[in-house]
mmCIF file of C-alpha atoms in Angstrom:
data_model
loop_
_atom_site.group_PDB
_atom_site.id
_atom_site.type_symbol
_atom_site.label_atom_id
_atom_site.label_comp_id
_atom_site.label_asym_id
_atom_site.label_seq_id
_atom_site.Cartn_x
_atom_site.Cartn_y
_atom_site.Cartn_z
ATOM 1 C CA UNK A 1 -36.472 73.290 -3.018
ATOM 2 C CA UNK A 2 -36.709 72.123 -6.671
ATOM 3 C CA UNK A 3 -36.929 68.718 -7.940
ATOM 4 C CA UNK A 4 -36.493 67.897 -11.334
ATOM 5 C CA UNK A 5 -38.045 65.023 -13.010
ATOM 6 C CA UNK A 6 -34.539 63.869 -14.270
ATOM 7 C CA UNK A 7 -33.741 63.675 -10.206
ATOM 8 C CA UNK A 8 -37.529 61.677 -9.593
ATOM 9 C CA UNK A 9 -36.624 59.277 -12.491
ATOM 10 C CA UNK A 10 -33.087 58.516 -11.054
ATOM 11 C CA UNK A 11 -34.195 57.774 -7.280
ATOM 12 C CA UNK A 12 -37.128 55.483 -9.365
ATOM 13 C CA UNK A 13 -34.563 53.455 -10.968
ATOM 14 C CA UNK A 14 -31.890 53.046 -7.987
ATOM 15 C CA UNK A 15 -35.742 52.081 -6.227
ATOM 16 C CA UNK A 16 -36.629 49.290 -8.716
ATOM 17 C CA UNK A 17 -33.063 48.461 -9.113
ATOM 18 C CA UNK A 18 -32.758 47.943 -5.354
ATOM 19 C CA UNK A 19 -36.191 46.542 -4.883
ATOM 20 C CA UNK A 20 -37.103 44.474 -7.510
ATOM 21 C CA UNK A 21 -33.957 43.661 -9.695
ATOM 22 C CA UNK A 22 -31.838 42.603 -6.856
ATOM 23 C CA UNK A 23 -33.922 40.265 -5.435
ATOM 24 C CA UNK A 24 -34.980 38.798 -8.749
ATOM 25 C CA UNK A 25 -31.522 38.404 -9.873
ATOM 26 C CA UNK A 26 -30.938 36.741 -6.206
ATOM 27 C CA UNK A 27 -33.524 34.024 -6.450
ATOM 28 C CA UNK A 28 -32.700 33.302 -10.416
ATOM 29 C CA UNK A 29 -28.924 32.995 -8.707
ATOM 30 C CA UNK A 30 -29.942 30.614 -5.627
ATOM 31 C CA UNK A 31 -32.128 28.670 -8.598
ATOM 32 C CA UNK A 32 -29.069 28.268 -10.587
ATOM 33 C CA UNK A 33 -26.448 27.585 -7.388
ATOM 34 C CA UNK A 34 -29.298 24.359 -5.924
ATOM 35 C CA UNK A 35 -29.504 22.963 -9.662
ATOM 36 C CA UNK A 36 -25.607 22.948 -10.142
ATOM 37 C CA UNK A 37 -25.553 21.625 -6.409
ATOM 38 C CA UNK A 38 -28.017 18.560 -7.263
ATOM 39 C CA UNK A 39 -26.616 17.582 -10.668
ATOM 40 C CA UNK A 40 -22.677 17.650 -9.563
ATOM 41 C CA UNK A 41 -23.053 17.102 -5.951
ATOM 42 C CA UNK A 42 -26.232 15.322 -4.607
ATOM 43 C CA UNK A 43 -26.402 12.785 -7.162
ATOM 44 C CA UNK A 44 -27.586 9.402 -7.620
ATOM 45 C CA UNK A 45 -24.132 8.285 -7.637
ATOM 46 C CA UNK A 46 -23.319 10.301 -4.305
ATOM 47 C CA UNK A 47 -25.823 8.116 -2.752
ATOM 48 C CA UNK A 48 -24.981 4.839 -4.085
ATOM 49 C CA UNK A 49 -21.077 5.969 -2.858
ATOM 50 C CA UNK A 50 -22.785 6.660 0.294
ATOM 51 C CA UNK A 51 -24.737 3.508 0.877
ATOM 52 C CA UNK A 52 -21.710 1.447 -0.059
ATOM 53 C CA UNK A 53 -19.338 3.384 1.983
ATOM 54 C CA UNK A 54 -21.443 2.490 5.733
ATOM 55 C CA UNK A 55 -21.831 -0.815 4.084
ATOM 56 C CA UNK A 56 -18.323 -1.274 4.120
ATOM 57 C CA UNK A 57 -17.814 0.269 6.854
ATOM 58 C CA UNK A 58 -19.741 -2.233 8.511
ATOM 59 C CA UNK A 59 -18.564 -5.336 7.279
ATOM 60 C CA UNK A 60 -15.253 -4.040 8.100
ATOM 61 C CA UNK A 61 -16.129 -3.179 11.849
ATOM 62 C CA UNK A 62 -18.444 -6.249 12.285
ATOM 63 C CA UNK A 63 -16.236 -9.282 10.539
ATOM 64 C CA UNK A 64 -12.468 -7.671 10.170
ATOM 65 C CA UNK A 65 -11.578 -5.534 12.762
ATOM 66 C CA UNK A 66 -9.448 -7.623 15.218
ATOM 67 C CA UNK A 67 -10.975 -11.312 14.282
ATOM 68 C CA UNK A 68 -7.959 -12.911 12.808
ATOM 69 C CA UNK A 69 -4.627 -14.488 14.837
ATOM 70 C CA UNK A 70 -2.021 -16.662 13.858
ATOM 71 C CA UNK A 71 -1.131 -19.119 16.882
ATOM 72 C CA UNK A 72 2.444 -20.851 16.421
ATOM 73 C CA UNK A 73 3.580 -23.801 18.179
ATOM 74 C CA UNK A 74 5.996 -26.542 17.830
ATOM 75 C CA UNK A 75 3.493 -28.371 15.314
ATOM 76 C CA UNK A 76 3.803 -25.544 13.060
ATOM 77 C CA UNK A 77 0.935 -22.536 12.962
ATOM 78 C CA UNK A 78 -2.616 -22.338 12.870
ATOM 79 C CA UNK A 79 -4.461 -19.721 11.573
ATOM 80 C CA UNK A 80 -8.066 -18.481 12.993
ATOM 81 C CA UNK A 81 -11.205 -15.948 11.787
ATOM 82 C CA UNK A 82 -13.171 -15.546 14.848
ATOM 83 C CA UNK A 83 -11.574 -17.880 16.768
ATOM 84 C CA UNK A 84 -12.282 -20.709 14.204
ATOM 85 C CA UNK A 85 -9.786 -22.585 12.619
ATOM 86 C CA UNK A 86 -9.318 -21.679 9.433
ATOM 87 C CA UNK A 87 -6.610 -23.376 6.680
ATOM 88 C CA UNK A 88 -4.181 -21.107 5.573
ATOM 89 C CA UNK A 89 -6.178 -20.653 2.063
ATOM 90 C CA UNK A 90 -9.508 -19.000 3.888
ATOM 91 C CA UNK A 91 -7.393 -17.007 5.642
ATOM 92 C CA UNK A 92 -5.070 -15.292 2.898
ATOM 93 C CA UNK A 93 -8.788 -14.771 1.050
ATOM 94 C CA UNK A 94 -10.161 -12.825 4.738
ATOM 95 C CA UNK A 95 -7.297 -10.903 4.302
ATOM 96 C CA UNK A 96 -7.206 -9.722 0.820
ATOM 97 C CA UNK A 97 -11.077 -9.052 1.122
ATOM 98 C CA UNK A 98 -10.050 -6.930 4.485
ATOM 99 C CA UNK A 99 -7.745 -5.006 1.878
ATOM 100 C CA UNK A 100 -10.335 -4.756 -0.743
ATOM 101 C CA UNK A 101 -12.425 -3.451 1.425
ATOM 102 C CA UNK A 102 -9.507 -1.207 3.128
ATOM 103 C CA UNK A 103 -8.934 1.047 -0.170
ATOM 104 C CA UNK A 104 -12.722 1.003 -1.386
ATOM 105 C CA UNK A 105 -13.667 2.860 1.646
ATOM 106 C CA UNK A 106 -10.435 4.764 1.563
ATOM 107 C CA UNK A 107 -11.764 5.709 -2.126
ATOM 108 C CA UNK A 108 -15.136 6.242 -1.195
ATOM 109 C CA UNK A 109 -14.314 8.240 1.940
ATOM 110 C CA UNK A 110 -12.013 10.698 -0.460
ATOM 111 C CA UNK A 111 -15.216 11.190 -2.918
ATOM 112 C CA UNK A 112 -17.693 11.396 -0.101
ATOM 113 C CA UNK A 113 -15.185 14.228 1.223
ATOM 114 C CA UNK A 114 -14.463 15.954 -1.232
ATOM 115 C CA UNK A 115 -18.291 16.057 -2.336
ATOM 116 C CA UNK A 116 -19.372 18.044 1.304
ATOM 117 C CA UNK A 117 -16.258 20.010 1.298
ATOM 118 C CA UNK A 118 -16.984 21.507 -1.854
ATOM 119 C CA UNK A 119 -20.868 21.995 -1.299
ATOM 120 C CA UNK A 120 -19.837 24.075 2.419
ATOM 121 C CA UNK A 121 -17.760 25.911 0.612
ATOM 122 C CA UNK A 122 -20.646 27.002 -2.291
ATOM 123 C CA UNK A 123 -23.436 27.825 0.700
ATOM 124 C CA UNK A 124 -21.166 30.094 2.606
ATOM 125 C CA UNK A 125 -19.795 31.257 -0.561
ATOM 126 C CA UNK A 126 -23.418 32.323 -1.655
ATOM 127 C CA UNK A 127 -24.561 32.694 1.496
ATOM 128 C CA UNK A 128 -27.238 29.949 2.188
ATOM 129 C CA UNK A 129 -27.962 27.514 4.923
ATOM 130 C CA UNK A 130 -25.544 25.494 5.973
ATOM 131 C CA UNK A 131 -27.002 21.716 5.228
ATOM 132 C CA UNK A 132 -25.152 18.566 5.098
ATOM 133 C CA UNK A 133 -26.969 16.173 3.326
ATOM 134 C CA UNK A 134 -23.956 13.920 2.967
ATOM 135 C CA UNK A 135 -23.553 12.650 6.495
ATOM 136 C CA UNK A 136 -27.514 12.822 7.081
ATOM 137 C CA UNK A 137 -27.763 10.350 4.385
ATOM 138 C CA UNK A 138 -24.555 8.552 6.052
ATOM 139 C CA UNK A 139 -26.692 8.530 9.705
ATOM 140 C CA UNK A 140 -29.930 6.879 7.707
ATOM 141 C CA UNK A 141 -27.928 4.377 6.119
ATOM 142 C CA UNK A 142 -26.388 3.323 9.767
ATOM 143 C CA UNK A 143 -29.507 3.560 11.156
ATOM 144 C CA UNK A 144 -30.996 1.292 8.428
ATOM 145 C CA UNK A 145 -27.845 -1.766 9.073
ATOM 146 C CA UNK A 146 -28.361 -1.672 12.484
ATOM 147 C CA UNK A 147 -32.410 -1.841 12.369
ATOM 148 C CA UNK A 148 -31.399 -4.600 10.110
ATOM 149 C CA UNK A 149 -29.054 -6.598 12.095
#
């Protein structure tokens, strides 16, 4: 059996192709997929969104969620916020900040979303662990309010 050097020099090059190349160009890729990923998708701002989002989500459970009633009688009505009487005044502001708060976690939420949907889809795209940073950071935060409270 004959070997030619033209046949040694291919099965080289498939060898450092395979060997060395690939993995090279695999690490430069992961490099480049984790900076996009934490300058588009783990920012600063994803945080901030994130801390303000259990914030709300908070205030909403803890003060809006079921704490208002308007009692009627023959006098006329009365409105409550906890079961304090309220004039009508405090009580159209509870409500509108209920609503404010409403669509700015409804906002929030849809960012906040959209943000882990997208980074699932790049790691089993590119094949890397699955990590959701996102709703760890969302856990912390809870943790922190209720610590807090």
């Amino acid at each position: 059996m004959d070997i030619s050097w033209a046949t040694i020099g291919k099965v080289m090059l498939v060898g450092i192709g395979t060997y060395i190349l690939l993995p090279a160009f695999l690490v430069v890729r992961d490099a480049v997929l984790w900076w996009v990923i934490n300058r588009y998708i783990l920012t600063g701002q994803a945080q901030l969104n994130v801390r303000r989002h259990v914030e709300l989500v908070h205030e909403w459970n803890t003060e809006h969620v079921g704490n208002t009633r308007i009692a009627s009688d023959e006098h006329g009505s009365k409105h409550f916020i906890n079961d304090n009487e309220v004039t009508p005044e405090e009580f159209n502001r509870h409500f509108n900040r209920s609503d404010e708060i409403r669509r700015e976690i409804r906002t929030l939420k849809i960012d906040l979303d959209r943000r882990a949907k997208f980074l699932k889809w790049m790691l089993k795209h590119y094949q890397q662990e699955p990590i959701d940073p996102i709703n760890e950071w969302k856990q912390d935060e809870e943790k922190r309010l209720r610590n807090k409270s």
